[in-house]
Short mmCIF file of C-alpha atoms in Angstrom, two decimals:
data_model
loop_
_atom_site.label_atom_id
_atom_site.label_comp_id
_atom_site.label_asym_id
_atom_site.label_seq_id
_atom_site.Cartn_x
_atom_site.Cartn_y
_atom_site.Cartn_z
CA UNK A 105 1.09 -13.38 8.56
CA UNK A 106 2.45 -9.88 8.66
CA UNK A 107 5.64 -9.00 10.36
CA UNK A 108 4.63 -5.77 11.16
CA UNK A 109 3.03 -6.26 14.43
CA UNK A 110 -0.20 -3.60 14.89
CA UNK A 111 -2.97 -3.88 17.68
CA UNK A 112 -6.24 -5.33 15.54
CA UNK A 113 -8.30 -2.24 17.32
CA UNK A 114 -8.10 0.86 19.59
CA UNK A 115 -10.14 3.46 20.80
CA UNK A 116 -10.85 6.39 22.42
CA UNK A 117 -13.82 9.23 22.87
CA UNK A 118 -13.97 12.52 20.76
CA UNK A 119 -10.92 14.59 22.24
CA UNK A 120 -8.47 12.23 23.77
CA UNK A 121 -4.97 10.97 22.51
CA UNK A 122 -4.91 7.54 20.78
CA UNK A 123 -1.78 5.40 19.57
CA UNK A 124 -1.60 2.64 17.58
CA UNK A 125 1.71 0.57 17.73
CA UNK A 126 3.76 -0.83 14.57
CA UNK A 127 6.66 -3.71 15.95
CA UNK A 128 8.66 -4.97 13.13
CA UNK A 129 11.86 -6.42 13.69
CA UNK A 130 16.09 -6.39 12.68
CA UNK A 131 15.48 -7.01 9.32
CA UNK A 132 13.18 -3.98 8.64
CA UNK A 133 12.26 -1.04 11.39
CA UNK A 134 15.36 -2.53 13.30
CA UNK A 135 17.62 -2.06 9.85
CA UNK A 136 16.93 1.96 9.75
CA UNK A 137 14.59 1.41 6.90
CA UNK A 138 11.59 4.30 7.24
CA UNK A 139 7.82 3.73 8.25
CA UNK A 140 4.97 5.14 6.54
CA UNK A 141 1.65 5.51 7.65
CA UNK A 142 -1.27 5.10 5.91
CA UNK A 143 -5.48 6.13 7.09
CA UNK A 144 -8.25 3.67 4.72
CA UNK A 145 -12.18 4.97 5.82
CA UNK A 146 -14.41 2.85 5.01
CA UNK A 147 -14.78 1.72 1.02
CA UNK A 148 -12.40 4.09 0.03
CA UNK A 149 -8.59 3.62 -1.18
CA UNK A 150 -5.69 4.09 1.57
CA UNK A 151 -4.12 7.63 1.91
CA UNK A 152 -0.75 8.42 3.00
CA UNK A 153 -0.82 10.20 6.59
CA UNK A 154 2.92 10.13 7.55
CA UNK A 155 5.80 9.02 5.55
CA UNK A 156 9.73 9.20 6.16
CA UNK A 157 8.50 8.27 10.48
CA UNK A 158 7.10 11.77 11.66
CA UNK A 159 6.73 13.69 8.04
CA UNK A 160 2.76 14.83 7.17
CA UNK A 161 1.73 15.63 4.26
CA UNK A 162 0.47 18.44 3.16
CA UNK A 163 -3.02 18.43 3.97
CA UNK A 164 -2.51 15.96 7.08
CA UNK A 165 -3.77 18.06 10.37
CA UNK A 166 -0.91 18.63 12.87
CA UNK A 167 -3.24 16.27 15.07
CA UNK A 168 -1.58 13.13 13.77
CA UNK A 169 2.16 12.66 14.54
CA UNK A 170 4.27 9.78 13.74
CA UNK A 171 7.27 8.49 15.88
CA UNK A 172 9.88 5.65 15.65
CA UNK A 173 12.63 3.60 17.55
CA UNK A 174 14.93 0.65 17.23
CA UNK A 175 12.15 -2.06 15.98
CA UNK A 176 8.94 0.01 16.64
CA UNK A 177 7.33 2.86 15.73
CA UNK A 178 3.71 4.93 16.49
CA UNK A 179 1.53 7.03 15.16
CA UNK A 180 -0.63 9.27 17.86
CA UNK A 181 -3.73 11.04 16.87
CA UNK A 182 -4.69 13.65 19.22
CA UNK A 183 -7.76 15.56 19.25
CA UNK A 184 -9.91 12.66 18.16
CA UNK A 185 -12.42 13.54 15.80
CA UNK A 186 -15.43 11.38 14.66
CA UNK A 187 -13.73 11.59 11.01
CA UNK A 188 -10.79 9.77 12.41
CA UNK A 189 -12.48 6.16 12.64
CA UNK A 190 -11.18 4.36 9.70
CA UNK A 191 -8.54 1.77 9.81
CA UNK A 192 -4.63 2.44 9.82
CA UNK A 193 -1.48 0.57 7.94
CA UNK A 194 2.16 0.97 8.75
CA UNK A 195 4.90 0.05 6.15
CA UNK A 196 8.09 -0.17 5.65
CA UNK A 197 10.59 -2.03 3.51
CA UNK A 198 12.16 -5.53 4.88
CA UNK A 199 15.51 -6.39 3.67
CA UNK A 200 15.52 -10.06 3.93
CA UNK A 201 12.48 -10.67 1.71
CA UNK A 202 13.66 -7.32 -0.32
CA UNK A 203 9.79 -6.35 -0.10
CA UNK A 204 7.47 -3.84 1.15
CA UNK A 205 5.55 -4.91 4.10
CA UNK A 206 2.18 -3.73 5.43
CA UNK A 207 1.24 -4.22 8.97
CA UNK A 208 -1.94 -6.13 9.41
CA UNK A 209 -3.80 -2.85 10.30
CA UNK A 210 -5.54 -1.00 13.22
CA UNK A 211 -9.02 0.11 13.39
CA UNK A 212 -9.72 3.21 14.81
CA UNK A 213 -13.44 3.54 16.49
CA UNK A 214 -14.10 6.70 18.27
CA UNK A 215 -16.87 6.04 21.08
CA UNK B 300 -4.05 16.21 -10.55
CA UNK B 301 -2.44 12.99 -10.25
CA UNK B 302 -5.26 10.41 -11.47
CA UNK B 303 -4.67 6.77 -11.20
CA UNK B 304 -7.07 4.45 -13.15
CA UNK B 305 -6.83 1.01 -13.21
CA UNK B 306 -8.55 -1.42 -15.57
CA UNK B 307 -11.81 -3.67 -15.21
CA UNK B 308 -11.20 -6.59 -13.14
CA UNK B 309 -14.25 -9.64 -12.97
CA UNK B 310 -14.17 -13.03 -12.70
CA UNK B 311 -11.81 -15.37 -13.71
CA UNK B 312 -11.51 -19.10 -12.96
CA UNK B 313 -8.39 -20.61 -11.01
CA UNK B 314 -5.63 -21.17 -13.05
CA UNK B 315 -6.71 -18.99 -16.11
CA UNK B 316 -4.66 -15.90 -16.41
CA UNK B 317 -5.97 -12.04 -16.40
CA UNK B 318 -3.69 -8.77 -17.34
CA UNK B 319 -4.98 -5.72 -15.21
CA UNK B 320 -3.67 -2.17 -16.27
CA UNK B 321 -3.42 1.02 -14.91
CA UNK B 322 -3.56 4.66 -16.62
CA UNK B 323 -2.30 7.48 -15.06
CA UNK B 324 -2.01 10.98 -15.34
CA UNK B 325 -1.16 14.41 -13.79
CA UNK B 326 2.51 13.84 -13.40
CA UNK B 327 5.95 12.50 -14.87
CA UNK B 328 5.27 8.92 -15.24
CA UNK B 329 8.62 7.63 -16.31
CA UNK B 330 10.06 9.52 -13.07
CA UNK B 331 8.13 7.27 -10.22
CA UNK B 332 8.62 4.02 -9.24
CA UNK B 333 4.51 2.23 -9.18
CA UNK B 334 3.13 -0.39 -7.28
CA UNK B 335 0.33 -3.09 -7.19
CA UNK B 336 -1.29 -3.29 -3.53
CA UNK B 337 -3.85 -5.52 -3.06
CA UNK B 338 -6.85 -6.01 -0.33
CA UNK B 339 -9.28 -9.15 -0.08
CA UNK B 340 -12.44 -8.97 1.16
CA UNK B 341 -12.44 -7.63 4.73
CA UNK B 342 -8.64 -8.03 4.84
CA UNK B 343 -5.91 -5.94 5.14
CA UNK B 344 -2.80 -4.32 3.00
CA UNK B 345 -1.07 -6.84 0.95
CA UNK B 346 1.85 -5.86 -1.06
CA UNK B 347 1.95 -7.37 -4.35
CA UNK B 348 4.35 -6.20 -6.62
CA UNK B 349 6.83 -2.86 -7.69
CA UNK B 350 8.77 -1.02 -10.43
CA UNK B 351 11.28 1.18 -10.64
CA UNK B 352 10.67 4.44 -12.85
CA UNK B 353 12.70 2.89 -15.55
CA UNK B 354 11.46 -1.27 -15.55
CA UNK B 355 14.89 -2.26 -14.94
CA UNK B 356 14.63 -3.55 -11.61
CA UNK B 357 11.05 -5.51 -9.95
CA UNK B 358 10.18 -6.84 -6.77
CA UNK B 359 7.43 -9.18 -5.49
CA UNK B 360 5.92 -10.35 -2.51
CA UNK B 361 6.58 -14.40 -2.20
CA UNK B 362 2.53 -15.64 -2.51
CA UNK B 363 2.87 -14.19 -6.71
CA UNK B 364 6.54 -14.79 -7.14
CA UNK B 365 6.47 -17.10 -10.72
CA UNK B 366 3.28 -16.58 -11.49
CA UNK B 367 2.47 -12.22 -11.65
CA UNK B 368 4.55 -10.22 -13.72
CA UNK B 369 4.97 -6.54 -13.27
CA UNK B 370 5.54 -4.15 -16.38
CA UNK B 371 5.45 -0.23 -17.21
CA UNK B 372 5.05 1.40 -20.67
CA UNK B 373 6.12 4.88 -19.92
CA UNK B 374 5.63 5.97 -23.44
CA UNK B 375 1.96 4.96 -23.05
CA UNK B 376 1.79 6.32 -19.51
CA UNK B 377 0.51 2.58 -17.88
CA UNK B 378 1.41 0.38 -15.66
CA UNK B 379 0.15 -3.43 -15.69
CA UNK B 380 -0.08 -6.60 -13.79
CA UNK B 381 -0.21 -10.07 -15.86
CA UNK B 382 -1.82 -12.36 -13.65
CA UNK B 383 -1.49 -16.52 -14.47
CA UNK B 384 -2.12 -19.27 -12.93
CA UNK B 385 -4.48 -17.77 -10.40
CA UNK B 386 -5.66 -19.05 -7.25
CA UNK B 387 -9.11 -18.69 -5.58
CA UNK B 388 -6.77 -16.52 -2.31
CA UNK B 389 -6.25 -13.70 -5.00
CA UNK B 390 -9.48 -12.75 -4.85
CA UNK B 391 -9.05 -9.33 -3.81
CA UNK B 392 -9.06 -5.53 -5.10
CA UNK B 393 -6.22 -4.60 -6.55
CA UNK B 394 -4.58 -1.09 -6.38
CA UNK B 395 -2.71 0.42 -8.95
CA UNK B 396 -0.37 3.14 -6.58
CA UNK B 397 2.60 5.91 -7.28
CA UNK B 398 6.19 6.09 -4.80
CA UNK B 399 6.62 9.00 -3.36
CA UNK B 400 9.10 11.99 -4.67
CA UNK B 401 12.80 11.01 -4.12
CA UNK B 402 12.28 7.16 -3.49
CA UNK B 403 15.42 6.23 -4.77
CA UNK B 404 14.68 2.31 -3.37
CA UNK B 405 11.09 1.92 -5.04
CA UNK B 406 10.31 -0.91 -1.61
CA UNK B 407 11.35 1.45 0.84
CA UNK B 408 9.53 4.83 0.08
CA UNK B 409 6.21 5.70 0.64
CA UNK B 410 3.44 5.66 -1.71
CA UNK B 411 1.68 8.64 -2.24
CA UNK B 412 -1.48 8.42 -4.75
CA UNK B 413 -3.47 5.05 -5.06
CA UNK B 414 -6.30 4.36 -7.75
CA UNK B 415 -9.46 3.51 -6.63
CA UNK B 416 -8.87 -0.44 -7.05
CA UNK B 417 -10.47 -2.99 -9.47
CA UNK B 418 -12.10 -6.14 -8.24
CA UNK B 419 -10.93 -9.59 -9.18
CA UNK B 420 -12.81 -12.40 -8.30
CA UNK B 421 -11.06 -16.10 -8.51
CA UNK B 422 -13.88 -18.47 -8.75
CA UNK B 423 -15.31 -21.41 -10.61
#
């Protein structure tokens, strides 16, 4: 069981705003430690979309923005394309298990 | 370009032991820290294990603690993963992936290139 909280899906119609949530707790988004997001489509391997909470990298559109507070953070997608659907990871380091931890993932379906 | 490629995987039987590695390319090896991530059928991220740039220092995620062992030959520019003892819930495709520039804590930076994952069955 991961203890980084996501929603298991969320979705929204070609154009709108979506977030998807990442709740962690005191002994890793609560400690100051960094969240990272990552996009997986479909068969393919995961790809960094945000790391350090609201950094893209290069290549990322300006459509995907990454926020975080206290024991949560988000990542909102606006502008929703049909190339968006694919499912989405946070991470972030925990200190009492001195491990990285994935959340359990959100799937993105645009309607 | 950075180029991650990891080894065969196939099927084993639980409790034999299989070593997966990973070659990589298009950058400073013995500067990153390197990961294992894995992903079982239809499942999600699971850590599994990480390295520092240098091998002093690895980490791993409680269900391989004992039993995987993480290693880096930085003169050979790999990375592997000894697996033993394994169990029929490791099925899964496993990642080979880089940390991101300036990690200086290899668990709490970002990773930035993944391979495109092997396949390891458990099964008898």
């Amino acid at each position: 069981q991961s203890v980084l909280t996501q929603p298991p899906s969320v979705s929204g119609a070609p154009g709108q705003r979506v977030t998807i949530s990442c709740t962690g707790s005191s002994s890793n988004l609560g400690a100051g430690y960094d969240v990272h997001w990552y996009q997986q489509l479909p068969g393919t391997a995961p790809k960094l979309l945000m790391h350090g909470n609201n950094h893209r990298p290069s290549g990322v559109p300006d459509r995907f923005s990454g926020s975080k507070s206290g024991t949560s953070a988000s990542l909102a997608i606006t502008g929703l394309q049909a190339e968006d659907e694919a499912d989405y990871y946070c991470q972030a380091h925990d200190n009492s298990l001195t491990a990285v931890l994935f959340g359990g993932g959100t799937k993105l379906t645009v309607l | 370009q950075v180029q991650l490629v990891e080894s065969e995987g196939g099927v084993v039987q639980p409790g034999r032991s299989l070593r997966l590695s990973c070659a990589v390319s298009g950058f400073t090896f013995s500067s990153y820290g390197m990961h294992w991530v894995r992903q079982a059928p239809g499942k999600g991220l699971e850590w599994v294990a990480a390295i520092s740039n240098d091998g002093s220092k690895r980490n791993y995620a409680d269900s391989v603690k004992g039993r995987f062992t993480i290693s880096r030959d930085n003169s050979k520019n790999s990375l592997y993963l000894q697996m033993n003892s394994l169990r029929v819930e490791d099925t899964a495709v496993y990642y080979c992936a880089k940390a991101g520039p300036g990690v200086v804590v290899v668990t709490a930076g970002e990773i930035d290139n993944w391979g495109q994952g092997t396949l390891v069955t458990v099964s008898s």
